[in-house]
Amino acid sequence: MTNITTIGIDLAKEVFAVCAMDVTGAVFYHKILKRDAFVSWAEQLPPSNVVMEACGSSHHWGRWFAAHGHTAKLIAAEFVQPFRKSAAAKNDRNDAEAIAIASRQATMRYVSVKSIAQQEALVWHRLREGYKEERTAHLNRIRGLLGEFGIWPPRSADKLIRLLPTFTIDISIPAGVRSAIVQTLQYLNELHTQMAKCDQQIALHVKSHPAAQRLTEMTGIGTLTASATSAMVVDAKHYKNGRQFAAWLGLVPRQMSSGGKAKLGRTTRRGDTYLRSLLVQGAKSTLQAALRQAPEKASRLQQWIVQIYMRVGYHKTVVAIANKHARMMWAILAKNERYDALAWQRNDV
């Protein structure tokens, strides 16, 4: 065991695949272990580089191995795939070996292990998104049921919710359907209550986190975005610059360059979908504010936004603003600075 320097682990709920390598990269052994046996084996390991694929429970195990004296690292699944021996032979054993091989690459990029506090904050975001999806699904369900009786409510969720109470007293609707609508309203009210509780916890997280508070000072960055960013980004200095941070969020164009000719495509949309969607929503509000602003009162940033809008249209402008916001957020987090709304007056955009 003393010759082992790198250990690749393919995580799962109950069965764990292990691949141990020595300093030369030769496979020392393979193991397939149940959860209890895996913990017993891991407790006897000498200090090693323990590498896992970034997936469910990986942050827990990263903290566990770090607490037991190991160097724990997480690799994104897309970076592991090229090192699997065969696409036709995907199994736990090959995955563990591919993880170990990938970790030996000098240019490999790793996922930072989140703290318990960060994951605790993200719990409220995940719950809130789940409640929101349930609300949307339930409204679509009731809209379809009403359609069976010749009632076509508006597509807007807010308008539909306002109309539902009127359907409960409409005698032209069968009594059983009216009863179902009453039950729907009770369920929707419960979902709204649960979402409000999540919002309270998210607001408390921002209030207790200085970095998140600094982010809320930016235009287009609200409580949800600030909380999610501070919880997902372990260390902004992990990214070399703001462009890398924006690229991590999938807000840069896909590159298809060859033969010295640069060709850019649509945005990569890599990274966390939830955080990227929050930035895009914030960018939309920033764009609308810039378009409403009188030209003589517009800041240099708003002037830049309007110029981009006139040149490339709505959707590309939104992505450009989201990219700009991401770079500004990186500067605030990495340099421990406060947002300076007047910086655009002193520097070029």
XYZ file of N, CA and C in Angstrom, residues 103-228:
378
model
N -6.534 12.129 -13.749
C -5.951 12.970 -12.689
C -4.447 13.149 -12.846
N -3.815 12.302 -13.650
C -2.371 12.383 -13.832
C -1.978 13.362 -14.929
N -2.973 13.974 -15.586
C -2.676 14.943 -16.634
C -2.294 16.283 -15.997
N -1.179 16.844 -16.435
C -0.674 18.070 -15.818
C -1.619 19.250 -16.000
N -2.395 19.247 -17.077
C -3.277 20.387 -17.354
C -4.718 20.141 -16.915
N -4.946 19.068 -16.162
C -6.316 18.748 -15.753
C -6.879 19.835 -14.839
N -8.168 20.151 -15.036
C -8.864 21.121 -14.196
C -9.820 20.377 -13.270
N -9.906 20.854 -12.046
C -10.665 20.147 -11.022
C -11.841 20.980 -10.519
N -12.809 20.280 -9.970
C -13.961 20.910 -9.337
C -13.641 21.086 -7.856
N -13.799 22.288 -7.344
C -13.517 22.539 -5.928
C -14.552 21.848 -5.048
N -14.095 21.324 -3.926
C -14.993 20.637 -2.988
C -15.750 21.678 -2.166
N -17.057 21.609 -2.188
C -17.878 22.567 -1.452
C -17.896 22.237 0.043
N -18.041 23.286 0.833
C -18.167 23.112 2.280
C -19.591 22.717 2.630
N -19.780 22.260 3.863
C -21.126 21.900 4.325
C -22.040 23.121 4.277
N -21.517 24.286 4.668
C -22.326 25.509 4.675
C -22.799 25.863 3.263
N -21.935 25.675 2.271
C -22.321 25.984 0.901
C -23.404 25.042 0.404
N -23.248 23.768 0.705
C -24.263 22.820 0.275
C -25.570 23.019 1.031
N -25.468 23.440 2.283
C -26.670 23.742 3.055
C -27.451 24.883 2.414
N -26.742 25.905 1.959
C -27.407 27.034 1.299
C -28.066 26.594 -0.005
N -27.415 25.696 -0.738
C -27.965 25.239 -2.017
C -29.208 24.387 -1.851
N -29.369 23.774 -0.681
C -30.558 22.955 -0.431
C -31.827 23.773 -0.656
N -31.829 25.023 -0.163
C -33.024 25.860 -0.280
C -33.287 26.256 -1.722
N -32.229 26.412 -2.513
C -32.412 26.705 -3.929
C -33.017 25.504 -4.652
N -32.518 24.306 -4.336
C -33.039 23.103 -4.999
C -34.495 22.869 -4.627
N -34.826 23.059 -3.348
C -36.213 22.889 -2.917
C -37.118 23.902 -3.612
N -36.665 25.145 -3.676
C -37.484 26.190 -4.304
C -37.739 25.877 -5.772
N -36.694 25.439 -6.477
C -36.869 25.085 -7.884
C -37.828 23.911 -8.036
N -37.745 22.955 -7.105
C -38.657 21.815 -7.149
C -40.103 22.243 -6.956
N -40.345 23.120 -5.993
C -41.702 23.622 -5.769
C -42.206 24.395 -6.984
N -41.319 25.177 -7.589
C -41.714 25.953 -8.767
C -42.094 25.036 -9.930
N -41.327 23.966 -10.114
C -41.641 23.012 -11.181
C -42.954 22.294 -10.891
N -43.188 21.961 -9.623
C -44.463 21.325 -9.257
C -45.632 22.263 -9.536
N -45.455 23.547 -9.235
C -46.521 24.517 -9.489
C -46.826 24.609 -10.980
N -45.773 24.687 -11.797
C -45.971 24.767 -13.242
C -46.667 23.521 -13.770
N -46.228 22.343 -13.305
C -46.842 21.085 -13.754
C -48.316 21.014 -13.335
N -48.615 21.459 -12.122
C -49.987 21.395 -11.628
C -50.890 22.362 -12.393
N -50.380 23.556 -12.698
C -51.171 24.504 -13.472
C -51.427 23.993 -14.881
N -50.441 23.378 -15.493
C -50.636 22.800 -16.826
C -51.658 21.670 -16.782
N -51.621 20.902 -15.709
C -52.565 19.795 -15.562
C -54.000 20.319 -15.459
N -54.201 21.329 -14.604
C -55.550 21.869 -14.435
C -56.015 22.598 -15.680
N -55.082 23.218 -16.411
C -55.430 23.893 -17.661
C -55.940 22.869 -18.684
N -55.268 21.710 -18.740
C -55.714 20.659 -19.658
C -57.063 20.085 -19.271
N -57.290 19.920 -17.977
C -58.579 19.387 -17.520
C -59.722 20.358 -17.816
N -59.471 21.642 -17.623
C -60.508 22.639 -17.929
C -60.812 22.667 -19.421
N -59.781 22.409 -20.227
C -59.979 22.385 -21.667
C -60.944 21.298 -22.100
N -61.031 20.207 -21.325
C -61.965 19.125 -21.640
C -63.415 19.578 -21.506
N -63.627 20.693 -20.813
C -64.988 21.211 -20.625
C -65.178 22.533 -21.364
N -64.328 22.772 -22.361
C -64.487 23.946 -23.197
C -64.032 25.240 -22.572
N -63.209 25.159 -21.523
C -62.702 26.360 -20.860
C -61.221 26.489 -21.184
N -60.850 27.596 -21.775
C -59.467 27.788 -22.184
C -58.889 28.986 -21.437
N -58.320 28.747 -20.255
C -57.762 29.854 -19.464
C -56.492 30.389 -20.109
N -56.064 31.591 -19.739
C -54.837 32.187 -20.320
C -53.603 31.365 -19.974
N -52.570 31.510 -20.780
C -51.332 30.756 -20.572
C -50.527 31.284 -19.396
N -50.710 32.526 -19.063
C -49.964 33.118 -17.950
C -50.333 32.429 -16.638
N -49.320 32.016 -15.876
C -49.569 31.339 -14.604
C -50.271 32.260 -13.616
N -49.845 33.510 -13.542
C -50.453 34.452 -12.600
C -51.916 34.702 -12.931
N -52.220 34.865 -14.207
C -53.613 35.093 -14.605
C -54.481 33.879 -14.311
N -53.935 32.684 -14.543
C -54.690 31.471 -14.275
C -54.992 31.329 -12.779
N -54.004 31.613 -11.946
C -54.203 31.512 -10.499
C -55.274 32.497 -10.034
N -55.298 33.692 -10.622
C -56.315 34.680 -10.251
C -57.709 34.259 -10.704
N -57.775 33.503 -11.802
C -59.068 33.086 -12.340
C -59.642 31.858 -11.639
N -58.796 31.023 -11.068
C -59.268 29.763 -10.480
C -60.390 29.953 -9.456
N -60.307 30.944 -8.553
C -61.422 31.113 -7.589
C -62.766 31.378 -8.267
N -62.748 32.058 -9.428
C -64.016 32.324 -10.114
C -64.622 31.043 -10.685
N -63.751 30.071 -11.024
C -64.261 28.805 -11.552
C -64.970 27.991 -10.481
N -64.621 28.187 -9.231
C -65.223 27.403 -8.139
C -66.682 27.769 -7.906
N -67.123 28.939 -8.395
C -68.521 29.356 -8.199
C -69.274 29.419 -9.524
N -68.619 28.934 -10.586
C -69.266 28.937 -11.908
C -70.143 27.695 -12.031
N -71.464 27.883 -12.014
C -72.380 26.728 -12.007
C -72.398 26.007 -13.351
N -71.831 26.618 -14.389
C -71.770 25.933 -15.683
C -70.713 24.836 -15.698
N -69.850 24.845 -14.689
C -68.807 23.820 -14.563
C -69.324 22.728 -13.650
N -69.182 21.449 -14.015
C -69.683 20.354 -13.172
C -69.162 20.446 -11.745
N -69.975 19.992 -10.786
C -69.623 20.111 -9.363
C -68.319 19.389 -9.042
N -68.106 18.224 -9.666
C -66.872 17.484 -9.400
C -65.634 18.249 -9.838
N -65.765 18.968 -10.960
C -64.636 19.763 -11.448
C -64.385 20.949 -10.521
N -65.471 21.584 -10.057
C -65.305 22.697 -9.119
C -64.623 22.239 -7.835
N -64.967 21.034 -7.384
C -64.319 20.485 -6.193
C -62.830 20.257 -6.438
N -62.504 19.802 -7.649
C -61.092 19.582 -7.991
C -60.326 20.898 -8.025
N -60.989 21.961 -8.483
C -60.336 23.271 -8.530
C -60.061 23.781 -7.124
N -61.016 23.547 -6.204
C -60.798 23.942 -4.803
C -59.579 23.230 -4.237
N -59.466 21.934 -4.525
C -58.313 21.163 -4.057
C -57.029 21.683 -4.690
N -57.109 22.079 -5.962
C -55.943 22.640 -6.654
C -55.475 23.927 -5.994
N -56.426 24.785 -5.643
C -56.068 26.047 -4.991
C -55.382 25.807 -3.650
N -55.866 24.822 -2.895
C -55.240 24.505 -1.608
C -53.807 24.037 -1.811
N -53.613 23.196 -2.823
C -52.265 22.687 -3.108
C -51.336 23.811 -3.566
N -51.843 24.710 -4.423
C -51.033 25.832 -4.896
C -50.664 26.765 -3.749
N -51.598 26.989 -2.839
C -51.307 27.843 -1.676
C -50.202 27.236 -0.820
N -50.240 25.915 -0.679
C -49.194 25.237 0.096
C -47.833 25.370 -0.598
N -47.834 25.246 -1.923
C -46.584 25.409 -2.664
C -46.041 26.828 -2.511
N -46.921 27.810 -2.570
C -46.488 29.206 -2.392
C -45.923 29.415 -0.989
N -46.534 28.782 -0.009
C -46.030 28.903 1.369
C -44.632 28.314 1.484
N -44.435 27.148 0.895
C -43.126 26.501 0.952
C -42.071 27.311 0.199
N -42.451 27.888 -0.938
C -41.506 28.721 -1.690
C -41.127 29.969 -0.895
N -42.104 30.531 -0.183
C -41.826 31.713 0.642
C -40.845 31.377 1.759
N -40.975 30.179 2.334
C -40.034 29.754 3.371
C -38.626 29.602 2.805
N -38.539 29.070 1.588
C -37.232 28.950 0.933
C -36.632 30.336 0.689
N -37.471 31.279 0.232
C -36.990 32.643 -0.006
C -36.449 33.261 1.283
N -37.117 32.993 2.413
C -36.650 33.529 3.696
C -35.273 32.988 4.047
N -35.072 31.687 3.853
C -33.782 31.081 4.169
C -32.686 31.589 3.240
N -33.026 31.792 1.969
C -32.043 32.312 1.008
C -31.657 33.741 1.377
N -32.652 34.527 1.782
C -32.371 35.909 2.196
C -31.477 35.939 3.436
N -31.706 35.002 4.358
C -30.859 34.925 5.554
C -29.430 34.569 5.189
N -29.278 33.694 4.199
C -27.937 33.316 3.751
C -27.200 34.524 3.189
N -27.879 35.319 2.374
C -27.252 36.517 1.804
C -26.892 37.492 2.920
N -27.779 37.650 3.879
C -27.553 38.600 4.975
C -26.335 38.227 5.804
N -26.049 36.925 5.908
C -24.935 36.467 6.737
C -23.660 36.226 5.940
N -23.697 36.487 4.631
C -22.546 36.219 3.769
C -22.089 37.528 3.128
N -20.964 38.106 3.549
C -20.513 39.402 3.019
C -20.334 39.415 1.505
N -19.799 38.338 0.943
C -19.575 38.307 -0.511
C -20.908 38.382 -1.255
N -21.913 37.668 -0.746
C -23.235 37.706 -1.377
C -23.839 39.097 -1.277
N -23.629 39.769 -0.164
C -24.138 41.130 -0.006
C -23.503 42.068 -1.024
N -22.215 41.902 -1.274
C -21.550 42.752 -2.270
C -22.117 42.511 -3.662
N -22.466 41.269 -3.951
C -23.008 40.951 -5.277
C -24.366 41.606 -5.501
N -25.177 41.722 -4.450
C -26.509 42.309 -4.606
C -26.454 43.800 -4.927
N -25.289 44.421 -4.763
C -25.154 45.837 -5.093
C -25.106 46.061 -6.604
N -24.872 44.972 -7.368
C -24.816 45.077 -8.818
C -26.211 45.212 -9.415
N -26.289 45.890 -10.555
C -27.533 45.951 -11.321
C -27.811 44.589 -11.937
N -29.023 44.088 -11.787
C -29.402 42.812 -12.390
C -29.063 41.595 -11.565
N -28.502 41.788 -10.382
C -28.168 40.668 -9.498
C -29.025 40.774 -8.239
N -29.927 39.837 -8.086
C -30.816 39.842 -6.933
C -30.380 38.857 -5.869
N -31.270 38.629 -4.910
C -30.956 37.757 -3.777
C -30.677 36.329 -4.221
N -31.506 35.804 -5.129
C -31.326 34.424 -5.581
C -29.972 34.231 -6.252
N -29.626 35.125 -7.164
C -28.360 35.005 -7.895
C -27.166 35.150 -6.971
N -27.235 36.117 -6.058
C -26.113 36.341 -5.135
C -25.912 35.139 -4.222
N -27.005 34.601 -3.702
C -26.903 33.447 -2.805
C -26.374 32.219 -3.545
N -26.936 31.948 -4.723
C -26.514 30.774 -5.490
C -25.046 30.868 -5.893
